[in-house]
Coordinates of C-alpha atoms and ligand atoms in Angstrom, one line a residue:
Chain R
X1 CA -88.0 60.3 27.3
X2 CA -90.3 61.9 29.8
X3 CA -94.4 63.1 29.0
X4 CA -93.5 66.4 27.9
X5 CA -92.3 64.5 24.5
X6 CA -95.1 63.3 24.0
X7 CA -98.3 66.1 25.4
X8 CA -97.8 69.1 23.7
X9 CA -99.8 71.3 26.3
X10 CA -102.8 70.9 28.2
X11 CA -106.2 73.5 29.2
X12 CA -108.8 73.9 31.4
X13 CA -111.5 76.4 30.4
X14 CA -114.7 77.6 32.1
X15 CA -118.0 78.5 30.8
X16 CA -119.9 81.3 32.9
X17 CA -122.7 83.7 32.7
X18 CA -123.9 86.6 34.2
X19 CA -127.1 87.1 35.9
X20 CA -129.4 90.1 34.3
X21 CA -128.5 89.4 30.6
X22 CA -129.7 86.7 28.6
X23 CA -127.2 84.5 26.5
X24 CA -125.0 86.4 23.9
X25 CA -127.2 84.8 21.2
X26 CA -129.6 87.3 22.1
X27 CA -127.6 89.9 23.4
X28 CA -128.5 93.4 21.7
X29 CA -125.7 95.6 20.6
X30 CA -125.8 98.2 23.7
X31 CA -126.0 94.4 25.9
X32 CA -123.0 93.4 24.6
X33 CA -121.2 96.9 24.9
X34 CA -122.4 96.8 28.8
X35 CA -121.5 93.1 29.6
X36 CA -118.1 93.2 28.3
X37 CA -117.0 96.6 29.8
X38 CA -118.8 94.7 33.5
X39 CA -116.1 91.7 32.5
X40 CA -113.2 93.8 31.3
X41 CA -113.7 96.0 34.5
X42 CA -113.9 93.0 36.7
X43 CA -110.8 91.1 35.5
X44 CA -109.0 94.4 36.6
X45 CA -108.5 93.7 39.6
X46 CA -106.9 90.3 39.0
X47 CA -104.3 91.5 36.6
X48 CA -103.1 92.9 33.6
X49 CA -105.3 91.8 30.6
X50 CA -104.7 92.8 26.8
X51 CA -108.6 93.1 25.5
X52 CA -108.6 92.0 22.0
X53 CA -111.6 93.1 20.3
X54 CA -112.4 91.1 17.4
X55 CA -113.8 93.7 14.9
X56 CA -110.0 94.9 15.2
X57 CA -108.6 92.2 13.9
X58 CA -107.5 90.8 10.2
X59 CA -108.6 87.5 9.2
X60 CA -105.4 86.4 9.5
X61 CA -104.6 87.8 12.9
X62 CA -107.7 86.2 13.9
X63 CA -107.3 82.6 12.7
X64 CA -103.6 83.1 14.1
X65 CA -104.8 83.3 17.8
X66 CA -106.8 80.0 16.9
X67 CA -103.4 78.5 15.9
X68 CA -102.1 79.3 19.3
X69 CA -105.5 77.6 20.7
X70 CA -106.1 81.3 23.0
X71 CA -109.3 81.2 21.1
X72 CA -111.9 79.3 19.9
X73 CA -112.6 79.0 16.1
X74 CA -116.5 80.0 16.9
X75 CA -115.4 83.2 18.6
X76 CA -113.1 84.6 15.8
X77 CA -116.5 84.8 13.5
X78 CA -118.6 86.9 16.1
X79 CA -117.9 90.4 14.8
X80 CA -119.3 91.6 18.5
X81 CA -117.4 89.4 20.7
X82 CA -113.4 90.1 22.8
X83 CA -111.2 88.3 24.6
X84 CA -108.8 89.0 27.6
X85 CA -105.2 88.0 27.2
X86 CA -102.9 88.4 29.7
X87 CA -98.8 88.6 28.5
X88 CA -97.3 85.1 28.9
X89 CA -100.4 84.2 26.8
X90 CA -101.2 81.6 29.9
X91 CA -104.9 82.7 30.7
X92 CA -107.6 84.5 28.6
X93 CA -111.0 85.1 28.9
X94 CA -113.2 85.0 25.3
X95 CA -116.0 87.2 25.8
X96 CA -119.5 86.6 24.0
X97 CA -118.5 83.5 22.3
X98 CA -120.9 80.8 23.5
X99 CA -121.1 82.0 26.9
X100 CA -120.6 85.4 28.2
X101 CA -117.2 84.3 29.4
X102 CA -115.1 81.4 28.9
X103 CA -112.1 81.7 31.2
X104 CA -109.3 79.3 30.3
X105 CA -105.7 78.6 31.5
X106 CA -103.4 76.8 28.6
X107 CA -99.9 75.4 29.8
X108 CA -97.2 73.5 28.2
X109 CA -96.8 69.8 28.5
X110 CA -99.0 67.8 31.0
X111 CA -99.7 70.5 34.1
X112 CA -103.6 70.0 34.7
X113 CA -103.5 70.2 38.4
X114 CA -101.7 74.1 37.7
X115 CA -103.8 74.9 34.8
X116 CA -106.7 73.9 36.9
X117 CA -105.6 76.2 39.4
X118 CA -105.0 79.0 37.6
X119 CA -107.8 79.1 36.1
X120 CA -109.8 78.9 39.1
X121 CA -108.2 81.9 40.3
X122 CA -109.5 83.8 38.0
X123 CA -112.7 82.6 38.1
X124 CA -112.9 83.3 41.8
X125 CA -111.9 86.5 41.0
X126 CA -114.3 87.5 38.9
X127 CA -117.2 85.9 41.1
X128 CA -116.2 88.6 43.4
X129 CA -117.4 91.0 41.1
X130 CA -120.0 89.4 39.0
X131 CA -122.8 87.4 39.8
X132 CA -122.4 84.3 37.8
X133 CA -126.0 82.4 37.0
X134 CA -126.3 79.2 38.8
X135 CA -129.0 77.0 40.1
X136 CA -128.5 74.5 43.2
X137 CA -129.4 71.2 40.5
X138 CA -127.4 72.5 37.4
X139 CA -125.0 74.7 38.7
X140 CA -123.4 77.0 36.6
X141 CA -126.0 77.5 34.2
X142 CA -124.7 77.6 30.2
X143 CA -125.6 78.7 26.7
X144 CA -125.8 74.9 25.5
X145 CA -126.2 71.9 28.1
X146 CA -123.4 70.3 27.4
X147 CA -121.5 72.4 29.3
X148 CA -123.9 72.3 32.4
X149 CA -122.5 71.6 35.8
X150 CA -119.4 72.7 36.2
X151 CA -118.7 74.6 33.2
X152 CA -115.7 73.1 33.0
X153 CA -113.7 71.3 29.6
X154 CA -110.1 70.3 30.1
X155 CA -108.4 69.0 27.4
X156 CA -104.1 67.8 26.5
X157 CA -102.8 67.3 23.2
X158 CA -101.0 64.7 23.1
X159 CA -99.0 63.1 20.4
X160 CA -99.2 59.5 19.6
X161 CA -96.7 59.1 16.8
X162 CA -95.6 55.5 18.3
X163 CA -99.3 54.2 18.8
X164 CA -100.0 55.6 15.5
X165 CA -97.5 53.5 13.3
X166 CA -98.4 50.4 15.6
X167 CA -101.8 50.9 14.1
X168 CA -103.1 51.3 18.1
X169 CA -105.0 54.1 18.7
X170 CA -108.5 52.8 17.5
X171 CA -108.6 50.3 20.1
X172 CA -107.2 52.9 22.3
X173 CA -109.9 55.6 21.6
X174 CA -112.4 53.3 22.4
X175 CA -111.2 52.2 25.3
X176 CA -111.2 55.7 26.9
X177 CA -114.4 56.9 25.4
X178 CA -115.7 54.4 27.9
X179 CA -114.2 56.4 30.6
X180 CA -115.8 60.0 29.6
X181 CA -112.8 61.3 27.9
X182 CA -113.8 62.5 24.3
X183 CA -110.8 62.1 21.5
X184 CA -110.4 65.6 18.7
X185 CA -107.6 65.9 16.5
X186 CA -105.7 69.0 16.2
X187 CA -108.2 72.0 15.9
X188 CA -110.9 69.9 16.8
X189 CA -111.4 68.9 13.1
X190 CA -113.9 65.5 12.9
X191 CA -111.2 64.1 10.5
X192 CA -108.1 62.1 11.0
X193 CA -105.8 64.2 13.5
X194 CA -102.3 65.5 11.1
X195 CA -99.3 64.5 12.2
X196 CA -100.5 61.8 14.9
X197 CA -101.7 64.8 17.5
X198 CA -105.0 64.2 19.5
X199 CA -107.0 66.5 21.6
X200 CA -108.5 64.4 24.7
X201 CA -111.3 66.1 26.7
X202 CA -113.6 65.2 29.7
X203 CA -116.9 64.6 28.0
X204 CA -119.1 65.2 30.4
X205 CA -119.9 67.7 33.2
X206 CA -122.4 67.7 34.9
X207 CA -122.7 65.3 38.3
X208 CA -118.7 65.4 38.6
X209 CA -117.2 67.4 40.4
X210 CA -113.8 69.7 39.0
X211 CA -111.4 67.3 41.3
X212 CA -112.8 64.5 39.6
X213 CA -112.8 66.1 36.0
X214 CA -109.2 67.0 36.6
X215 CA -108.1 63.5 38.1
X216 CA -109.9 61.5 35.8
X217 CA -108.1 63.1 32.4
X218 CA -104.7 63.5 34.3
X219 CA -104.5 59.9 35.2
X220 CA -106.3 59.1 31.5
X221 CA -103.2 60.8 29.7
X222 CA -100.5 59.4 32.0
X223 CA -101.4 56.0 31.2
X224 CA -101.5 56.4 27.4
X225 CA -98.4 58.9 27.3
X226 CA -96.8 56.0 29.4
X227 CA -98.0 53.3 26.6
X228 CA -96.8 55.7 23.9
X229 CA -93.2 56.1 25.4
X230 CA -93.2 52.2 25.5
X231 CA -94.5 52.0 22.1
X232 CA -91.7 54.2 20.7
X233 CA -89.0 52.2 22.5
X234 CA -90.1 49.1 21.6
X235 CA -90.8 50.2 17.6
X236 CA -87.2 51.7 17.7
X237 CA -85.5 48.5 19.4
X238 CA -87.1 46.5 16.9
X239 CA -87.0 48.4 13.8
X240 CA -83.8 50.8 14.8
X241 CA -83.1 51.2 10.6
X242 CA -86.4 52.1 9.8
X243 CA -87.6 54.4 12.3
X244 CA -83.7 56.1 11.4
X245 CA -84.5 56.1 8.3
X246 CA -88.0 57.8 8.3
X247 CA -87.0 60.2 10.9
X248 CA -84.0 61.1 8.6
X249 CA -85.9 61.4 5.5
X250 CA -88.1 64.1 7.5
X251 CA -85.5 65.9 8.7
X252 CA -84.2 65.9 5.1
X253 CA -87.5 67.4 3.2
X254 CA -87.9 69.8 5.8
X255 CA -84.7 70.7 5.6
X256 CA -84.3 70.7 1.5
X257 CA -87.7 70.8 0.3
X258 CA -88.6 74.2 -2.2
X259 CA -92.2 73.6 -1.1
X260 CA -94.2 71.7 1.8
X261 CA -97.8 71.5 1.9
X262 CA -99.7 71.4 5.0
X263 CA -100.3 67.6 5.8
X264 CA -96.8 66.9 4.5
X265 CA -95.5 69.4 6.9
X266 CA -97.4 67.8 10.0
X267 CA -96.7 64.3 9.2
X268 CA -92.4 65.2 8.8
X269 CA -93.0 67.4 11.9
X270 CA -94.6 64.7 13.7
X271 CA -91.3 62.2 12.8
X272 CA -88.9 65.3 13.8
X273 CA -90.8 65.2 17.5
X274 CA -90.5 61.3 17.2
X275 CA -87.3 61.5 16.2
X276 CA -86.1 64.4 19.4
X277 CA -87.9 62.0 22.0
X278 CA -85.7 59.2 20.8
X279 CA -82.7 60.3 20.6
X280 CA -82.0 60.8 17.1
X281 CA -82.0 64.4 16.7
X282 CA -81.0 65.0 20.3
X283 CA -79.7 68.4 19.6
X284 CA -83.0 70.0 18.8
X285 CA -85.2 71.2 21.6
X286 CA -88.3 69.7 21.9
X287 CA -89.6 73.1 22.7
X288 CA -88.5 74.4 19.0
X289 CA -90.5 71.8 17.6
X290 CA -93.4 72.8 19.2
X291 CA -93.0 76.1 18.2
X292 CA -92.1 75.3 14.5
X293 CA -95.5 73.6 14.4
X294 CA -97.4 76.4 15.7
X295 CA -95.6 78.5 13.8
X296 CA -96.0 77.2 10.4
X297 CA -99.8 77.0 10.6
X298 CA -101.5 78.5 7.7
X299 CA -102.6 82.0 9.6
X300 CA -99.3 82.4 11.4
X301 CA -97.5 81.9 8.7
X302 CA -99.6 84.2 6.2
X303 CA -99.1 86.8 9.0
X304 CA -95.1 86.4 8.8
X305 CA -95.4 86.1 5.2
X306 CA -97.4 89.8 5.4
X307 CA -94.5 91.3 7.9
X308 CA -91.8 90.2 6.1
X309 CA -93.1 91.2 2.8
X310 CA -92.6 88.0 1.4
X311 CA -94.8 86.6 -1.4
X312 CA -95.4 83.2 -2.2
X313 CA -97.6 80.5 -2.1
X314 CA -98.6 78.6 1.2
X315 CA -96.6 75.6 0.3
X316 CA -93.4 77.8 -0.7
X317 CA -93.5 79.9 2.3
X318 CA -93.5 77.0 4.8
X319 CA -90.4 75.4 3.0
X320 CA -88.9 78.5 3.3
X321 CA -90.0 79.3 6.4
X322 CA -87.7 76.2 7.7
X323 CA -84.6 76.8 5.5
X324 CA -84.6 80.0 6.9
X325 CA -85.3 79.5 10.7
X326 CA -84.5 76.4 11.6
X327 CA -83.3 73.4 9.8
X328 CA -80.3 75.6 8.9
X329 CA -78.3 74.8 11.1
X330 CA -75.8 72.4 10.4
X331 CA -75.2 71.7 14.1
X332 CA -78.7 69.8 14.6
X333 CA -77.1 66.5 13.1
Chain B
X1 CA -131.2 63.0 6.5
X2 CA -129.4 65.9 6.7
X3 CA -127.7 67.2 3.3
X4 CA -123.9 68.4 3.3
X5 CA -124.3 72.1 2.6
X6 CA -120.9 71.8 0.6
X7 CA -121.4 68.9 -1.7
X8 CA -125.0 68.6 -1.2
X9 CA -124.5 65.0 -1.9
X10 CA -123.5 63.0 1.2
X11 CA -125.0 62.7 4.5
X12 CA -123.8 65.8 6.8
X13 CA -122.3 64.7 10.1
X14 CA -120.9 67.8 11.3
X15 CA -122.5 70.6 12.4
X16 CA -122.0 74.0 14.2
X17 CA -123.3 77.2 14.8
X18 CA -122.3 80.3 13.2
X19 CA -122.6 83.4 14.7
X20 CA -122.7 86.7 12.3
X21 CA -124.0 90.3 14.0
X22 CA -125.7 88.3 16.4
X23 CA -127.8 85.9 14.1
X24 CA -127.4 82.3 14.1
X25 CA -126.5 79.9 11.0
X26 CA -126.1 76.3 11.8
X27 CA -124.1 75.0 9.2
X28 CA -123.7 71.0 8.3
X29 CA -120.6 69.1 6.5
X30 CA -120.1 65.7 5.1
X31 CA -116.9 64.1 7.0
X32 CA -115.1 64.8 3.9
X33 CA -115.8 67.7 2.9
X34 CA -115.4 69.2 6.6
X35 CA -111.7 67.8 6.6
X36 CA -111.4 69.3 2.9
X37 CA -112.1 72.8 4.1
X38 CA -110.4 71.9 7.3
X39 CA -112.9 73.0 9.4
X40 CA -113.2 72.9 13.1
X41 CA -116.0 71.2 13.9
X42 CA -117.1 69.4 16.8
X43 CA -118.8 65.8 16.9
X44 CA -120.0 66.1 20.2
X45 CA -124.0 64.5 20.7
X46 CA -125.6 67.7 19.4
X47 CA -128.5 69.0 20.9
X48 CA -130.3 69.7 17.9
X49 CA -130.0 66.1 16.9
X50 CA -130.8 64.9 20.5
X51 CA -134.0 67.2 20.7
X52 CA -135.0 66.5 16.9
X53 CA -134.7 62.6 17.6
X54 CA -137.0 62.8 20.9
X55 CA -140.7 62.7 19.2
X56 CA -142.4 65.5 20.3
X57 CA -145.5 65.5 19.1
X58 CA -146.5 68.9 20.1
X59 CA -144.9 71.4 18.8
X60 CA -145.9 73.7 21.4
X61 CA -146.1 77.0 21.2
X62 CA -143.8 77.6 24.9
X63 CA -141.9 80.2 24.3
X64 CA -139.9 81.9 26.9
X65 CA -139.3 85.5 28.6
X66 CA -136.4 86.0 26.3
X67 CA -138.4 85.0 23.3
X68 CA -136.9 81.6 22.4
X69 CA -139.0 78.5 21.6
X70 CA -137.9 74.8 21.8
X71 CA -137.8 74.8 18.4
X72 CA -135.4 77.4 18.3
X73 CA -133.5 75.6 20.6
X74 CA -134.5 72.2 18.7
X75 CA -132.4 74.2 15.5
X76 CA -129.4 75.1 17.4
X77 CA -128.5 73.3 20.4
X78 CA -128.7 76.6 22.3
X79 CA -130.5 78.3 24.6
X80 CA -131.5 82.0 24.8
X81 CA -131.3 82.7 28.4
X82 CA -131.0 81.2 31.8
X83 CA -134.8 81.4 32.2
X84 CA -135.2 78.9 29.7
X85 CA -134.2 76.1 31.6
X86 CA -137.0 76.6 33.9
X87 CA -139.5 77.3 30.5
X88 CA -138.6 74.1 28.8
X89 CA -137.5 72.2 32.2
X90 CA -139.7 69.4 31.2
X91 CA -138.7 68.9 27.6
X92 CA -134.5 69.8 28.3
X93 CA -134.0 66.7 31.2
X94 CA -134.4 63.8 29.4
X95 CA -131.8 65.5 26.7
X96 CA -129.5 66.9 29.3
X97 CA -129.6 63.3 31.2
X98 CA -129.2 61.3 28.0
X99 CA -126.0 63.4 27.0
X100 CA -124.6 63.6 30.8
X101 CA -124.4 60.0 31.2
X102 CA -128.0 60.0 33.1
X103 CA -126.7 62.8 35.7
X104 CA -128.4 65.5 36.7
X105 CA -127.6 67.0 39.8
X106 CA -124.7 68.9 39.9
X107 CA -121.7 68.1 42.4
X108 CA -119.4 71.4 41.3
X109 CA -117.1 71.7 43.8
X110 CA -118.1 76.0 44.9
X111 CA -121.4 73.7 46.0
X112 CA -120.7 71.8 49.6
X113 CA -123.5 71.4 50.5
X114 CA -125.1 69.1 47.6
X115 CA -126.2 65.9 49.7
X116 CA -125.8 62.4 48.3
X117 CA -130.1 61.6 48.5
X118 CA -130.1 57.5 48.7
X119 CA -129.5 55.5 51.7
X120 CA -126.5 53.8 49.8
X121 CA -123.9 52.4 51.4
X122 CA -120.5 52.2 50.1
X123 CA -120.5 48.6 50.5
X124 CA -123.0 47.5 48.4
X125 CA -122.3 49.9 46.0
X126 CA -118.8 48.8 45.6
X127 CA -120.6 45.4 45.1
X128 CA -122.3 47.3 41.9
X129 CA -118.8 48.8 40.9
X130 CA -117.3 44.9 40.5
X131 CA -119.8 43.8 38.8
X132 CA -119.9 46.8 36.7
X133 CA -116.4 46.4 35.9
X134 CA -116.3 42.9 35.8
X135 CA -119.1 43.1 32.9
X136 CA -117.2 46.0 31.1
X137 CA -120.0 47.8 31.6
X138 CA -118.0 51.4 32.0
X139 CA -120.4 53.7 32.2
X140 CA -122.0 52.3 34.6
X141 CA -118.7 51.7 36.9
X142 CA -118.0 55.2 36.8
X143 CA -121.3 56.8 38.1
X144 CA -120.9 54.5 40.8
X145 CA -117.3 55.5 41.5
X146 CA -118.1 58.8 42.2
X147 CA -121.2 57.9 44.4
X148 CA -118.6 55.7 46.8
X149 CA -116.3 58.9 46.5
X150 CA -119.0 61.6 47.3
X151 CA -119.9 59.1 50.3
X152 CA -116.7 58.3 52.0
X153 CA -115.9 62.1 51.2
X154 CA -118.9 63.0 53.5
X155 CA -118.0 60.1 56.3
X156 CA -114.8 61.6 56.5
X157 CA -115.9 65.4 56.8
X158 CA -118.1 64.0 59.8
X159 CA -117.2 64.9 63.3
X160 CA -116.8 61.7 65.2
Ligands
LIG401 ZN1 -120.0 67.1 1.6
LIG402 ZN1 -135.0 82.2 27.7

């Protein structure tokens, strides 16, 4: 078992604005046309971007990019705002969400240090071409305070199925919130994460620097993707039936089932991933998993549902959705 | 007390901005009924609620070049423009420092030349950080960690 089982991917995304226009709240219409053709020209000569504009897009297409975390959920409902994309879906740039820009590298598994640095590049990038607003005691100066300072939010999903079951995380949670890292679930919903996945994020950023932002989250998730491996192990070595048993039963509704609503899908997902890390489905790639979870998100799979002409309800379409693309084959087991 | 806009019953603990052909909503959810909908909210300290808790008795009439007052930024959490941290300087640093763990002087990396201002020394501050730890009193430890790091980071970048 190694930490990719168990952080799903990790971000780092920067909040900047430009000098000469005020925050997109009260951007006029003309504002908003000029800023984002500045931004879109600027980020031309770092690479190839897709620009996205919102007003383009079907609800669906819209809430799917959420699903993939590119965007926020607060961008998708700004009828004025864009975002930059580039092709491996790595880096994009959400323009007059919040801030004017929001520039933000996501990578698989645990690779802060890389997302930090791509990221960075970017911004740098742009700087060359924009004047960013800043002031020598706040730095880079942003739409709400929170994000004073450096700008800067990096989260990591990570999945705790292990510390989960052992009833753990509470304690856990608490113990890190003393250290500045802020615990989400999934999308950032307030309620109880699905299917054992937490969002960690530094909470604060201002009077830190990026290193220490960086370092501070890195070595947060290391420790507690270190205590969920040892969690798992220990669960399995004690309970070896059970844990079978439940992963097994997962694999066998998601495999079977004629329809699978949401939470039920996360929670049987989350006992498939459990199951990979341990050895018990060890022919099924991690990475598969992942992607079966993103894929079977509401908008994503409404959007396949809509190209493939199928129609059903939600619940339906996800258990076919599996049948069909994944749990069919026999080889798995 | 805020109301859930949803149920209209229970106390709302979530709340965000919504942003529709550039007007602002702020909209406000029960716990439950935010998971119901499965809405993405974020439980962060909000401004408004920082700003609305602080008493400020006069609601003054300071409004700023870009035409927002603190009470529009009481109602939101946001700011209009980057002049308005100079407007309502006086007003936004207790709530900035109460919500950046009493910080606020930036150390962003693109800015060398920001000088530690006391005459600490590391030793005694490492004193602080034991104690601080010792105590569990986190917070603390870590704003003195990263004094001791900004110093020995400048010791080192001295010539000798
Ligand atoms: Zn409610
Ligand atoms: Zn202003």
């Amino acid at each position: 078992m190694n930490v990719s089982d168990v952080v799903l991917s990790c971000r780092v995304r920067l909040a900047r604005n430009i000098d000469e226009f005020p925050f997109p709240s009260k951007l006029s219409k003309e504002q908003t046309c000029d800023l984002t053709e500045k931004i879109v020209g600027a980020s031309k000569s770092f690479g190839e971007f897709n620009h996205v504009k919102i007003s383009d897009l079907n609800p669906n297409e819209r809430n799917r990019f959420v699903e993939k975390h590119l965007v926020s959920h607060e961008l998708i409902s700004c009828d004025n705002a864009s975002f930059l994309v580039n092709e491996q879906e790595t880096l994009s740039v959400m323009i007059c969400e919040e801030d004017h820009m929001r520039i933000q590298c996501i990578l698989p598994s645990l690779d802060l240090y890389s997302a930090d640095k791509l990221s960075f590049s970017a911004d740098k990038a742009f700087a060359e071409k924009l004047s960013y607003s800043q002031s020598p005691r706040f730095g880079y100066l942003t739409a709400c305070p929170t994000n004073l300072g450096t700008g800067m939010r990096a989260s990591a999903m990570i999945h705790l199925a292990g510390l989960t079951m052992a009833k753990q995380t509470d304690s856990l949670f608490r113990q890190i919130q003393k250290l500045g890292v802020l615990v989400r679930g999934f999308y950032g919903e307030g309620s109880a994460a699905l299917g054992g996945i937490y969002q960690l994020s530094n909470q604060f950023t201002l009077g830190v620097s990026e290193d220490d932002i960086i370092e501070t989250l890195d070595r947060t998730l290391n420790r507690i993707a270190e205590q969920e491996m040892n969690i798992r192990e220990v669960l399995y070595q004690k309970n070896k039936t059970l844990i079978e048993d439940v992963i097994m039963r997962s694999f066998g509704i998601c495999k079977y089932a004629k329809r699978l609503p949401y939470d039920e899908f996360m929670s049987h997902i989350s006992n498939i991933k459990l199951g990979i890390s341990l050895g018990i489905l060890s022919n099924i790639p991690m990475q598969s998993a992942d992607e079966l979870l993103i894929k079977c998100q509401s908008a994503s799979l409404a959007l396949h549902m809509a190209e493939n002409n199928i129609k059903a309800p939600d619940d339906v379409a996800r258990a076919e959705y599996l049948r069909n693309n994944f749990f069919n084959m026999e080889r798995y087991i | 007390m805020i109301l859930c806009d949803k149920c209209k019953a229970k106390e709302a603990v979530m709340h965000r901005i919504i942003i529709t052909n550039g007007k602002k909503h702020a909209q406000h959810f029960c716990l439950e009924c935010a998971a119901q909908a499965g809405i993405m909210m974020f439980k962060l300290p909000s401004f408004a609620e920082l700003a609305a808790s602080e008493q400020m008795s006069d609601n003054s009439s300071l409004k700023c070049v870009c035409g927002h007052t603190f009470s529009d930024f009481k109602k939101t959490g946001m700011l209009g423009c980057t002049e308005c941290y100079n407007t309502f300087s006086e007003k936004l640093l207790p709530i900035i420092s109460s919500a950046q763990l009493g910080r606020t002087q930036q150390k962003n990396r693109s800015f060398t030349s920001s000088v530690p201002n006391e005459s600490e020394d590391v030793v005694s501050l490492q004193k602080l950080l034991d104690e601080a730890v010792a105590t569990e009193n986190y917070e603390e430890a870590v704003i003195l960690r990263d004094k001791i790091r900004a110093l020995s980071r400048d010791k080192q970048e001295e010539p000798k």
